[in-house]
Coordinates of C-alpha atoms in Angstrom, one line a residue:
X1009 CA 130.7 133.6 92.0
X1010 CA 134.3 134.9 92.8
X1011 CA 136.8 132.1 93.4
X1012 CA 136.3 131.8 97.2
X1013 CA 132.4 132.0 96.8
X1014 CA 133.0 128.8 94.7
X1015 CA 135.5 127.4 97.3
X1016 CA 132.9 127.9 99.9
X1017 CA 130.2 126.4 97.9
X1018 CA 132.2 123.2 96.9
X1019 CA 132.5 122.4 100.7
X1020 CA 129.1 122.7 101.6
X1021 CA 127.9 121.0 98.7
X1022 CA 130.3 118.4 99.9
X1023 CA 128.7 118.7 103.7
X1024 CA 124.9 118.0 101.9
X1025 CA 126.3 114.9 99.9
X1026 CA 127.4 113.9 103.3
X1027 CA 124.6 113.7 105.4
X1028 CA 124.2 110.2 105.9
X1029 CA 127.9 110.2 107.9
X1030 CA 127.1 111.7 111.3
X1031 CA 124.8 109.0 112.5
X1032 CA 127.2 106.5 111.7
X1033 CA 130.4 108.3 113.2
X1034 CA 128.9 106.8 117.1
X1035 CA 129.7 103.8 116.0
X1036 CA 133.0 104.2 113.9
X1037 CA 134.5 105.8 117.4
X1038 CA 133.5 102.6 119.5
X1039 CA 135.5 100.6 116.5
X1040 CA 139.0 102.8 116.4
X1041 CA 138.8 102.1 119.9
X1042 CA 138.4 97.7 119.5
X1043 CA 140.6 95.0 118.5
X1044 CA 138.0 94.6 115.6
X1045 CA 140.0 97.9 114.3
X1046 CA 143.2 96.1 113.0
X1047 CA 141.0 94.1 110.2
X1048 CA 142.2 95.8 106.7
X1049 CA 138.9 96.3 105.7
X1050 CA 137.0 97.7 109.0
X1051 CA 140.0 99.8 109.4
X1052 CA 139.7 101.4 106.1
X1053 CA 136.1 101.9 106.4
X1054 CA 136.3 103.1 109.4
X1055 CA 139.0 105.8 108.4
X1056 CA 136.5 106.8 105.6
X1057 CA 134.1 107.8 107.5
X1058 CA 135.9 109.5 110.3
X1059 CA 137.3 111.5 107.8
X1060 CA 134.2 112.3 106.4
X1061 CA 132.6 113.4 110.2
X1062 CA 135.8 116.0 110.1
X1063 CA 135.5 117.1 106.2
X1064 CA 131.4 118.0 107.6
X1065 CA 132.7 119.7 110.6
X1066 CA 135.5 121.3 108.6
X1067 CA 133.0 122.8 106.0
X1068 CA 131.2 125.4 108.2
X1069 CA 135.0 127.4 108.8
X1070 CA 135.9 128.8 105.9
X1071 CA 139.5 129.5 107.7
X1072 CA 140.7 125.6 109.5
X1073 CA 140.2 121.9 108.0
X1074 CA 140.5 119.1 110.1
X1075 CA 142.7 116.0 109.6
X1076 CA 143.4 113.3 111.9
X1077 CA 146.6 114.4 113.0
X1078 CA 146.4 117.9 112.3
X1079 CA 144.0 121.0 112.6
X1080 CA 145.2 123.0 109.2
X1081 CA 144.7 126.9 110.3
X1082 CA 144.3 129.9 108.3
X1083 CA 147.7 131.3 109.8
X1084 CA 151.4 130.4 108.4
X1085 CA 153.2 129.5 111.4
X1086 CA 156.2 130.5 108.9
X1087 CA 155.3 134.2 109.9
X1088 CA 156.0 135.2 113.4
X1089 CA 154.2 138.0 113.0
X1090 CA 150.5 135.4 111.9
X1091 CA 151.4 133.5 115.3
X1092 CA 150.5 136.3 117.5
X1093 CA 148.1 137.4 115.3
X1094 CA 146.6 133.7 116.1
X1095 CA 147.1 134.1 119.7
X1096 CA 144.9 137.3 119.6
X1097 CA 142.3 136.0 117.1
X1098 CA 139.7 134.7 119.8
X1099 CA 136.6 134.6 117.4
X1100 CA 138.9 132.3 114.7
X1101 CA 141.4 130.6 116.8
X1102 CA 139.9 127.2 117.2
X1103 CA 142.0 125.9 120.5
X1104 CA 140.4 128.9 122.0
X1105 CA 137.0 128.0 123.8
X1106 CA 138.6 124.5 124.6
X1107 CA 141.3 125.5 126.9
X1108 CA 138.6 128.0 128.3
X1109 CA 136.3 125.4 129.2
X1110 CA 138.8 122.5 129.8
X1111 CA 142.1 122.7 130.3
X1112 CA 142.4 125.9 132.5
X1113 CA 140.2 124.5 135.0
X1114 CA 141.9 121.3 134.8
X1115 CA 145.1 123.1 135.6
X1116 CA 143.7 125.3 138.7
X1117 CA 142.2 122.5 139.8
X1118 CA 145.3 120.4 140.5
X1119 CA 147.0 123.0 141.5
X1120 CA 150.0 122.7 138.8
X1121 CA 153.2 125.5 139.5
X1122 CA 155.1 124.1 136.5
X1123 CA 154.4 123.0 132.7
X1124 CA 155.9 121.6 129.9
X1125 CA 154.5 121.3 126.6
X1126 CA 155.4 119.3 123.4
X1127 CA 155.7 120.8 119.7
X1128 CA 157.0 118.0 117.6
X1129 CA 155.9 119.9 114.1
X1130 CA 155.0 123.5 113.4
X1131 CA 151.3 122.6 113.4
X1132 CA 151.1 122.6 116.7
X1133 CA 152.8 125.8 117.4
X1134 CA 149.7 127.8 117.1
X1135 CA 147.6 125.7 119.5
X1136 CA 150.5 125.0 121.9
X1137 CA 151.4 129.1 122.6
X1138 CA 147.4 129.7 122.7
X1139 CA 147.2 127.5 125.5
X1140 CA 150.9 129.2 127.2
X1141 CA 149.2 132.7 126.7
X1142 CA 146.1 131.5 128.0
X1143 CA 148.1 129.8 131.8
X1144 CA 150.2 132.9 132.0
X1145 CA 147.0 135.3 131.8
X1146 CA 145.2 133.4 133.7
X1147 CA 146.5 131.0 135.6
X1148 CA 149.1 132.6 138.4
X1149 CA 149.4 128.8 140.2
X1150 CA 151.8 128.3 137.5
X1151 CA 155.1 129.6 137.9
X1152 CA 157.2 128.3 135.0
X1153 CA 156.3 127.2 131.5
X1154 CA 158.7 125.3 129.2
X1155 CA 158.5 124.4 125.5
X1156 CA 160.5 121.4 124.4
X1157 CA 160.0 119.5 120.8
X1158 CA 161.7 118.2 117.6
X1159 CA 159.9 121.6 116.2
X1160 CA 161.3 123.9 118.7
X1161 CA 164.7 122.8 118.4
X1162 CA 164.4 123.6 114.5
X1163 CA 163.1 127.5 115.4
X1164 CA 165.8 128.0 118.0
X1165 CA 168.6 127.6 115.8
X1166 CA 167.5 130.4 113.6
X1167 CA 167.0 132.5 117.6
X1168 CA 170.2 135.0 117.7
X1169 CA 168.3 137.1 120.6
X1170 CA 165.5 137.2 122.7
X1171 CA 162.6 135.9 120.8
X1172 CA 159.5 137.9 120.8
X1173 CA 157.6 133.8 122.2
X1174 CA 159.6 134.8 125.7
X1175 CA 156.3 136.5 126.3
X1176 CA 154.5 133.2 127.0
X1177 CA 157.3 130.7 127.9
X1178 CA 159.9 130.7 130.2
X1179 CA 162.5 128.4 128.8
X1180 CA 163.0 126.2 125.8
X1181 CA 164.5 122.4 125.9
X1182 CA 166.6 121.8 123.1
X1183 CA 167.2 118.6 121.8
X1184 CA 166.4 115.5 124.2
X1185 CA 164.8 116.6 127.0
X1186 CA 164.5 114.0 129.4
X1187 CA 167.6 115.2 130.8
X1188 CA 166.9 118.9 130.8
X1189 CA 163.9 118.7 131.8
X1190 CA 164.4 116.7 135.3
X1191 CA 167.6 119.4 135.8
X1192 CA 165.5 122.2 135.3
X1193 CA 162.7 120.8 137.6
X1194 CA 165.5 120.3 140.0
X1195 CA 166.9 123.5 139.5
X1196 CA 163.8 125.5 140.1
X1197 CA 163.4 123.5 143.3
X1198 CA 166.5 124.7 144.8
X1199 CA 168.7 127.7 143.7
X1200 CA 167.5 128.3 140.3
X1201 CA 170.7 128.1 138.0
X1202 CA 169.6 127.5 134.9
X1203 CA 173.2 127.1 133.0
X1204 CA 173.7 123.7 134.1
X1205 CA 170.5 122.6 132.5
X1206 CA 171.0 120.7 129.6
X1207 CA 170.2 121.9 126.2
X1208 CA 167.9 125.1 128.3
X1209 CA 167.5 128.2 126.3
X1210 CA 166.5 131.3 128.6
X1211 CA 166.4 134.7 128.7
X1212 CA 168.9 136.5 131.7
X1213 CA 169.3 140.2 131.0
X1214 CA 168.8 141.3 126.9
X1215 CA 170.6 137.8 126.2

């Protein structure tokens, strides 16, 4: 077997030894969500066996593994050039078919002209600009889309023009952006001067 053969073998082999966890995973969800959670010792059984129902699920993708906190995908979000290879991946890219069959109508639904989404850490670049691609395609109710995070302040400082993510977002909140974010909402509301947003990175002309 080459070395990913074996790699791919490992996890299924893994998923077999594992085949008792799904029918207890019901019940492990009604616990995380019950006071009897913060006991040491149903907590860490508990944990144990969610994160055995995500190691299963995470053994038939040979690209992603799921953690609690984090889907880990096949693409370096170091590389700008593996994010838009993400955003056009739609047989791999696992945000995909849930915005599809969620989120999108959610949004049309209510009707939402504006959006703001949160990237704390770069693990959620991937699935936050899927779901920006996805409203600007497809969803013409919205008219502006911001990014704001602890993650996205970190990527604009190394911005010294036009970033190629313009292409799905609007703006970008630097910083805190409870302030910025109520100016720019105001701003778009009436004339639309975006230099007296706080902390607002935009595009306006090639600059």
């Amino acid at each position: 077997l080459t070395a990913e053969q074996q790699k791919t073998y490992r996890k299924l082999a893994r998923a077999v030894a594992l085949q008792d966890i799904p029918r207890l995973l019901e019940n492990a969800k009604k616990t995380i969500r019950s006071q009897c959670y913060f006991e040491a010792e149903t907590a860490k059984e508990t944990n144990q066996i969610l994160s055995c129902g995500l190691e299963i699920i995470s053994a038939a993708s040979n690209c992603h593994k799921l953690h609690f906190n984090q889907i880990k995908l096949k693409y370096p979000v170091t590389s700008t050039r593996s994010v838009l290879w993400a955003l056009a991946d739609t047989e791999s890219n696992p945000f995909m078919d849930y915005y599809h069959a969620r989120l999108l109508p959610l949004i049309r639904e209510r009707g939402y002209d504006f959006v703001g989404i949160s990237v704390s850490g770069n693990s959620q670049l991937v699935s936050a600009l899927t779901l920006a691609k996805l409203i600007k395609e497809q969803v013409p109710s919205v008219k502006h889309l911001t990014f704001g995070g602890n993650f996205i302040t970190r990527i604009l400082n190394n911005w010294s023009r036009p970033h190629v993510f313009f292409n799905y977002v609007d703006t970008f909140i630097r910083y805190e952006g409870e302030c910025g974010l109520l100016a720019l909402i105001q701003q778009l509301r009436s004339v639309g001067n975006f230099s007296t947003v706080p902390g607002l990175v935009f595009v306006e002309g090639n600059e």
